[in-house]
Structures are given as structure tokens and as C-alpha cells.
Amino acid sequence: MADEIKELGIEVRGIKYERGKIIFQAFGEAARLMRLRCADNVYRIIAEFEVGPHKSDLIQIEIGMKKLNWERLAFEYSRSREICVSASRRGKHAFSRFDMITTIENALARNGFTRAGKDTEGAMCIRADLDGTCCRISIKLTDAAFRFRGMIVLF
């Protein structure tokens, strides 16, 4: 993927590999990232903060979410008030990824966002990844078609 990024002329810094993810800081035109052929999905990291291991520490996710300008993010990434939230966690926690999702949905509901139904097209897709105590919040830049682009179907 690093070679492909260079071929596309995307200036990057700090490439790291984490559990099936490639994290880097990109500069320039974001649309170039949509030409990556080695990636299944592309996310933009919008925040990182600490979250403790106890269920009562879920409030830290809510506090971290409140610090972000969701009006601007919705305008920039979806122009919709609908959200689709997914989460993962690794480490010892007294809560599940579903508890994380509920916390994020409730925090954004206070700002007028609603959970998308089965059809998430047009919704702002938010991803929360918790590894130990580090929580990373990202917005998905690609839709489902991106993952399956270029597939050849023979009849």
C-alpha cells in the first residue's frame, strides 16, 4: 500500500500498521485517497482520547464526542442528520462494543442526530476503536461500493 500511495502522488508521513489497519497522515487532495486499490475502506481520524476500563468510564467517550464540531463534520462528510456507528475494542473492559455504540448514539442524539435505518446510504458512518485505554474516533469516507469496486462478474 505504501508503494501505491507514492504512485498516486499522495504525500504522507508517519505510516504505522495496527491490527489490519494502515494509519498515516496524508497531505493534499483527499480525493486521491479514493483511488487506492489496496484499501477496502478509507477513514479519517477525527479524535483520540483516553477511556478507562470500567462501565462508568463510558462517560469519557461522551465527553470526547462533545468536544467535536458535529455540525461541521456532518456538513463536510454527509450533509445528513443520520448516523451509523460501529465500534471495536481490545483489552480488558467491563463494557462491550455495543455499550460504546449506544453511548456514541446517545451523545449525538443530544445534537439532533438519529440512527440510520437499514439503508445507511447518505448517513455519516462513525467508527470507534478502543485499544486498551486509547479510543480513536473516525469517519468513514468510502461507501460499500468502494470495497467491491472493480469486481468482474461473468454470466
Coordinates of N, CA and C in Angstrom, one line a residue:
M1 N 0.8 -1.2 0.0 CA 0.0 0.0 0.0 C 0.9 1.3 0.0
A2 N 2.0 1.2 0.7 CA 2.9 2.4 0.7 C 3.4 2.7 -0.7
D3 N 3.7 1.7 -1.5 CA 4.1 1.9 -2.9 C 3.0 2.6 -3.7
E4 N 1.7 2.1 -3.5 CA 0.6 2.6 -4.2 C 0.4 4.1 -3.8
I5 N 0.5 4.4 -2.6 CA 0.3 5.8 -2.1 C 1.3 6.7 -2.8
K6 N 2.6 6.2 -2.9 CA 3.6 7.0 -3.6 C 3.3 7.2 -5.0
E7 N 2.8 6.1 -5.7 CA 2.5 6.1 -7.1 C 1.4 7.2 -7.4
L8 N 0.5 7.3 -6.5 CA -0.7 8.2 -6.6 C -0.2 9.7 -6.3
G9 N 1.0 9.9 -5.9 CA 1.5 11.2 -5.6 C 0.9 11.8 -4.3
I10 N 0.5 10.9 -3.3 CA 0.0 11.4 -2.1 C 1.1 11.5 -1.1
E11 N 1.3 12.7 -0.6 CA 2.3 13.0 0.4 C 1.9 12.5 1.8
V12 N 2.6 11.6 2.4 CA 2.2 11.0 3.7 C 3.4 11.1 4.6
R13 N 3.1 11.0 5.9 CA 4.0 11.0 7.0 C 3.6 10.0 8.0
G14 N 4.5 9.4 8.7 CA 4.2 8.5 9.9 C 3.4 7.3 9.6
I15 N 3.7 6.5 8.6 CA 2.9 5.3 8.3 C 3.1 4.3 9.5
K16 N 2.0 3.8 10.0 CA 2.0 2.8 11.1 C 1.1 1.7 10.7
Y17 N 1.4 0.5 11.2 CA 0.5 -0.6 10.9 C -0.1 -1.1 12.3
E18 N -1.4 -1.2 12.3 CA -2.1 -1.6 13.6 C -3.2 -2.5 13.3
R19 N -3.1 -3.8 13.7 CA -4.2 -4.7 13.6 C -5.0 -4.6 12.3
G20 N -4.4 -4.8 11.2 CA -5.1 -4.8 9.9 C -5.4 -3.4 9.4
K21 N -4.9 -2.4 10.1 CA -5.1 -1.0 9.6 C -3.8 -0.4 9.3
I22 N -3.8 0.5 8.3 CA -2.6 1.3 8.0 C -3.0 2.7 8.3
I23 N -2.3 3.3 9.2 CA -2.5 4.7 9.7 C -1.4 5.6 9.2
F24 N -1.8 6.7 8.6 CA -0.9 7.7 8.1 C -1.5 9.1 8.1
Q25 N -0.6 10.1 8.0 CA -1.1 11.4 7.9 C -0.9 11.8 6.4
A26 N -2.0 12.2 5.8 CA -1.9 12.5 4.3 C -2.1 14.0 4.1
F27 N -1.4 14.5 3.1 CA -1.4 15.9 2.8 C -1.9 16.1 1.4
G28 N -2.6 17.1 1.1 CA -3.1 17.4 -0.2 C -4.5 17.0 -0.4
E29 N -4.8 16.7 -1.7 CA -6.2 16.4 -2.1 C -6.7 15.1 -1.6
A30 N -7.7 15.1 -0.7 CA -8.3 13.9 -0.1 C -8.9 13.0 -1.2
A31 N -9.3 13.5 -2.3 CA -9.9 12.7 -3.4 C -9.0 11.7 -3.9
R32 N -7.7 11.9 -3.8 CA -6.7 11.0 -4.3 C -6.7 9.7 -3.5
L33 N -7.1 9.8 -2.3 CA -7.2 8.6 -1.4 C -8.2 7.6 -2.0
M34 N -9.2 8.1 -2.7 CA -10.3 7.3 -3.2 C -9.8 6.4 -4.4
R35 N -8.6 6.7 -4.9 CA -8.1 5.9 -6.0 C -7.3 4.7 -5.5
L36 N -7.1 4.5 -4.1 CA -6.4 3.4 -3.6 C -7.0 2.1 -4.0
R37 N -6.3 1.2 -4.5 CA -6.8 -0.1 -4.9 C -6.6 -1.2 -3.8
C38 N -5.6 -0.9 -2.9 CA -5.2 -1.9 -1.9 C -6.1 -1.8 -0.6
A39 N -6.9 -0.7 -0.6 CA -7.7 -0.5 0.6 C -9.1 -1.0 0.5
D40 N -9.7 -1.5 1.5 CA -11.1 -1.9 1.5 C -12.0 -0.7 1.9
N41 N -11.5 0.1 2.8 CA -12.2 1.3 3.3 C -11.2 2.4 3.7
V42 N -11.7 3.6 3.6 CA -10.8 4.7 4.0 C -11.6 5.5 5.1
Y43 N -10.9 5.8 6.2 CA -11.4 6.5 7.3 C -10.6 7.8 7.5
R44 N -11.2 8.8 8.1 CA -10.4 10.0 8.6 C -10.6 10.0 10.1
I45 N -9.4 10.0 10.7 CA -9.4 10.0 12.2 C -9.7 11.5 12.6
I46 N -10.7 11.6 13.5 CA -11.1 13.0 13.9 C -10.8 13.3 15.4
A47 N -10.5 12.2 16.1 CA -10.2 12.4 17.6 C -9.6 11.2 18.2
E48 N -8.7 11.4 19.2 CA -8.2 10.3 20.0 C -8.2 10.8 21.4
F49 N -8.7 10.0 22.3 CA -8.7 10.3 23.8 C -8.7 9.0 24.6
E50 N -8.4 9.2 25.9 CA -8.3 8.1 26.8 C -9.7 7.7 27.4
V51 N -9.9 6.4 27.5 CA -11.1 5.9 28.2 C -10.7 4.7 29.1
G52 N -11.2 4.8 30.3 CA -10.8 3.8 31.3 C -11.5 2.5 31.1
P53 N -11.3 1.5 31.9 CA -11.8 0.1 31.7 C -13.2 -0.2 32.2
H54 N -13.7 0.7 33.0 CA -15.0 0.5 33.7 C -16.2 1.0 33.0
K55 N -17.3 0.4 33.2 CA -18.5 0.9 32.5 C -18.8 2.3 32.8
S56 N -18.5 2.8 34.0 CA -18.7 4.2 34.4 C -17.7 5.1 33.5
D57 N -16.7 4.5 33.0 CA -15.7 5.3 32.1 C -16.3 5.6 30.7
L58 N -17.4 5.0 30.4 CA -18.0 5.4 29.1 C -18.3 6.8 29.0
I59 N -18.5 7.5 30.1 CA -18.7 9.0 30.1 C -17.6 9.7 29.4
Q60 N -16.4 9.1 29.4 CA -15.2 9.7 28.8 C -15.4 9.7 27.3
I61 N -16.1 8.7 26.7 CA -16.4 8.7 25.3 C -17.4 9.9 25.0
E62 N -18.4 10.0 25.8 CA -19.4 11.1 25.6 C -18.7 12.5 25.7
I63 N -17.8 12.6 26.7 CA -17.1 13.9 26.8 C -16.2 14.2 25.6
G64 N -15.5 13.2 25.1 CA -14.7 13.3 23.9 C -15.5 13.7 22.7
M65 N -16.7 13.1 22.6 CA -17.6 13.3 21.4 C -18.1 14.8 21.5
K66 N -18.4 15.3 22.7 CA -18.9 16.7 22.8 C -17.9 17.7 22.4
K67 N -16.7 17.4 22.4 CA -15.6 18.4 22.1 C -15.5 18.6 20.5
L68 N -16.2 17.7 19.8 CA -16.1 17.8 18.3 C -17.2 18.6 17.7
N69 N -17.0 19.3 16.6 CA -18.0 20.1 16.0 C -18.8 19.2 15.0
W70 N -19.8 18.6 15.5 CA -20.6 17.6 14.7 C -21.4 18.3 13.6
E71 N -21.7 19.6 13.8 CA -22.4 20.3 12.7 C -21.5 20.4 11.5
R72 N -20.3 20.8 11.7 CA -19.3 21.0 10.6 C -19.0 19.6 10.0
L73 N -18.8 18.6 10.8 CA -18.5 17.3 10.3 C -19.6 16.7 9.5
A74 N -20.8 16.9 9.9 CA -22.0 16.4 9.1 C -22.1 17.1 7.8
F75 N -21.8 18.4 7.8 CA -21.8 19.2 6.6 C -20.7 18.7 5.6
E76 N -19.6 18.5 6.2 CA -18.4 18.1 5.4 C -18.5 16.7 4.8
Y77 N -19.0 15.8 5.6 CA -18.9 14.4 5.3 C -20.2 13.7 4.8
S78 N -21.4 14.2 5.1 CA -22.6 13.5 4.7 C -23.8 14.4 4.4
R79 N -23.8 15.6 5.0 CA -25.0 16.5 4.9 C -26.3 15.9 5.3
S80 N -26.1 14.9 6.2 CA -27.3 14.2 6.7 C -27.3 14.2 8.2
R81 N -28.4 14.1 8.8 CA -28.5 14.1 10.3 C -28.6 12.6 10.8
E82 N -28.4 11.7 9.8 CA -28.4 10.3 10.2 C -27.0 9.8 10.4
I83 N -26.9 8.9 11.4 CA -25.6 8.3 11.7 C -25.6 6.8 11.7
C84 N -24.5 6.2 11.4 CA -24.3 4.8 11.5 C -23.0 4.6 12.3
V85 N -23.1 3.9 13.5 CA -22.0 3.8 14.4 C -21.5 2.4 14.5
S86 N -20.2 2.1 14.4 CA -19.6 0.8 14.6 C -18.5 1.0 15.6
A87 N -18.1 -0.1 16.3 CA -17.1 0.0 17.3 C -16.4 -1.3 17.4
S88 N -15.1 -1.2 17.9 CA -14.3 -2.4 18.3 C -13.6 -2.1 19.6
R89 N -13.2 -3.1 20.3 CA -12.4 -2.9 21.5 C -11.5 -4.0 21.7
R90 N -10.3 -3.7 22.2 CA -9.3 -4.7 22.5 C -8.8 -4.4 23.9
G91 N -8.7 -5.4 24.8 CA -8.3 -5.2 26.1 C -9.3 -5.6 27.1
K92 N -9.0 -5.4 28.4 CA -9.9 -5.7 29.5 C -10.8 -4.5 29.8
H93 N -12.1 -4.7 29.5 CA -13.1 -3.6 29.8 C -14.3 -4.3 30.4
A94 N -15.0 -3.5 31.2 CA -16.2 -4.0 31.8 C -17.4 -3.6 31.0
F95 N -17.2 -3.3 29.7 CA -18.3 -2.9 28.9 C -18.1 -3.5 27.5
S96 N -19.1 -3.6 26.7 CA -19.0 -4.2 25.3 C -18.9 -3.1 24.3
R97 N -18.6 -3.5 23.0 CA -18.6 -2.6 21.9 C -20.0 -2.0 21.7
F98 N -21.0 -2.8 22.0 CA -22.4 -2.3 21.9 C -22.7 -1.2 22.9
D99 N -22.1 -1.3 24.1 CA -22.2 -0.2 25.0 C -21.6 1.1 24.5
M100 N -20.4 0.9 23.8 CA -19.8 2.1 23.2 C -20.7 2.7 22.1
I101 N -21.2 1.8 21.3 CA -22.1 2.3 20.2 C -23.3 3.1 20.8
T102 N -23.9 2.6 21.8 CA -25.1 3.2 22.5 C -24.7 4.6 23.0
T103 N -23.5 4.6 23.7 CA -23.0 5.9 24.2 C -22.8 6.9 23.2
I104 N -22.2 6.5 22.0 CA -22.0 7.5 20.9 C -23.3 7.9 20.3
E105 N -24.2 7.0 20.1 CA -25.5 7.4 19.5 C -26.3 8.3 20.4
N106 N -26.2 8.1 21.7 CA -26.9 8.9 22.7 C -26.3 10.3 22.7
A107 N -25.0 10.4 22.7 CA -24.3 11.7 22.7 C -24.7 12.5 21.5
L108 N -24.7 11.8 20.3 CA -25.0 12.6 19.1 C -26.5 12.9 19.0
A109 N -27.4 12.0 19.6 CA -28.8 12.3 19.7 C -29.1 13.6 20.3
R110 N -28.3 14.0 21.3 CA -28.4 15.3 22.0 C -28.1 16.5 21.1
N111 N -27.5 16.2 20.0 CA -27.2 17.2 19.0 C -28.1 17.1 17.8
G112 N -29.2 16.3 17.9 CA -30.1 16.2 16.8 C -29.9 15.2 15.7
F113 N -28.9 14.3 16.0 CA -28.7 13.2 15.0 C -29.5 12.0 15.4
T114 N -29.9 11.2 14.4 CA -30.6 10.0 14.6 C -29.9 8.8 13.9
R115 N -30.2 7.6 14.5 CA -29.6 6.4 13.9 C -30.2 6.1 12.6
A116 N -29.4 5.8 11.6 CA -29.9 5.4 10.3 C -30.6 4.1 10.4
G117 N -31.5 3.9 9.5 CA -32.2 2.6 9.5 C -31.4 1.6 8.7
K118 N -32.0 0.6 8.1 CA -31.2 -0.4 7.4 C -30.5 0.1 6.2
D119 N -31.0 1.2 5.6 CA -30.3 1.8 4.5 C -29.5 2.9 5.0
T120 N -28.2 2.7 5.1 CA -27.2 3.7 5.6 C -26.6 4.6 4.6
E121 N -27.1 4.5 3.3 CA -26.6 5.3 2.3 C -26.9 6.8 2.6
G122 N -25.9 7.6 2.6 CA -26.0 9.0 2.9 C -25.8 9.4 4.4
A123 N -25.8 8.4 5.2 CA -25.6 8.6 6.6 C -24.1 8.8 6.9
M124 N -23.8 9.5 8.0 CA -22.4 9.7 8.4 C -22.1 8.5 9.2
C125 N -21.1 7.7 8.7 CA -20.6 6.5 9.4 C -19.5 6.8 10.3
I126 N -19.7 6.5 11.6 CA -18.7 6.8 12.6 C -18.1 5.5 13.1
R127 N -16.8 5.5 13.3 CA -16.2 4.3 13.8 C -15.4 4.6 15.1
A128 N -15.6 3.8 16.1 CA -14.8 4.0 17.4 C -14.0 2.7 17.6
D129 N -12.7 2.9 17.8 CA -11.8 1.8 18.0 C -11.1 2.0 19.4
L130 N -11.3 1.1 20.3 CA -10.7 1.2 21.6 C -9.7 0.2 21.8
D131 N -8.4 0.6 22.0 CA -7.3 -0.4 22.2 C -6.7 -0.1 23.5
G132 N -7.0 -0.9 24.5 CA -6.5 -0.6 25.9 C -7.3 0.6 26.4
T133 N -6.6 1.7 26.6 CA -7.3 3.0 27.1 C -7.3 4.0 26.0
C134 N -6.8 3.8 24.8 CA -6.8 4.7 23.7 C -8.0 4.5 22.8
C135 N -8.9 5.5 22.7 CA -10.1 5.5 21.9 C -9.8 6.4 20.7
R136 N -10.0 5.9 19.5 CA -9.9 6.6 18.3 C -11.3 6.7 17.6
I137 N -11.7 7.9 17.3 CA -13.0 8.2 16.6 C -12.7 8.5 15.1
S138 N -13.3 7.9 14.2 CA -13.1 8.1 12.8 C -14.4 8.3 12.0
I139 N -14.3 8.9 10.9 CA -15.5 9.0 10.0 C -15.1 8.2 8.7
K140 N -16.0 7.4 8.3 CA -15.8 6.6 7.0 C -16.0 7.5 5.8
L141 N -15.0 7.5 4.9 CA -15.0 8.3 3.7 C -15.6 7.6 2.5
T142 N -15.6 6.2 2.6 CA -16.0 5.4 1.5 C -17.3 4.7 1.8
D143 N -18.0 4.4 0.7 CA -19.3 3.6 0.9 C -19.0 2.2 0.6
A144 N -20.0 1.4 0.6 CA -19.9 -0.1 0.4 C -19.4 -0.4 -1.0
A145 N -19.8 0.4 -2.0 CA -19.3 0.2 -3.3 C -17.8 0.2 -3.5
F146 N -17.2 1.0 -2.6 CA -15.7 1.2 -2.7 C -15.0 -0.2 -2.4
R147 N -15.6 -0.9 -1.5 CA -14.9 -2.2 -1.2 C -15.1 -3.2 -2.3
F148 N -16.1 -3.1 -3.1 CA -16.4 -4.1 -4.1 C -16.1 -3.6 -5.5
R149 N -15.4 -2.5 -5.6 CA -15.2 -1.9 -6.9 C -14.3 -2.8 -7.8
G150 N -14.5 -2.7 -9.0 CA -13.6 -3.4 -10.0 C -13.9 -4.9 -10.0
M151 N -14.9 -5.4 -9.3 CA -15.1 -6.9 -9.4 C -15.7 -7.2 -10.8
I152 N -15.2 -8.3 -11.3 CA -15.7 -8.7 -12.7 C -16.7 -9.8 -12.4
V153 N -17.9 -9.7 -13.0 CA -18.9 -10.6 -12.9 C -19.1 -11.3 -14.3
L154 N -19.0 -12.6 -14.3 CA -19.2 -13.3 -15.6 C -20.5 -14.1 -15.6
F155 N -21.2 -14.0 -16.7 CA -22.5 -14.7 -16.8 C -22.4 -15.8 -17.8

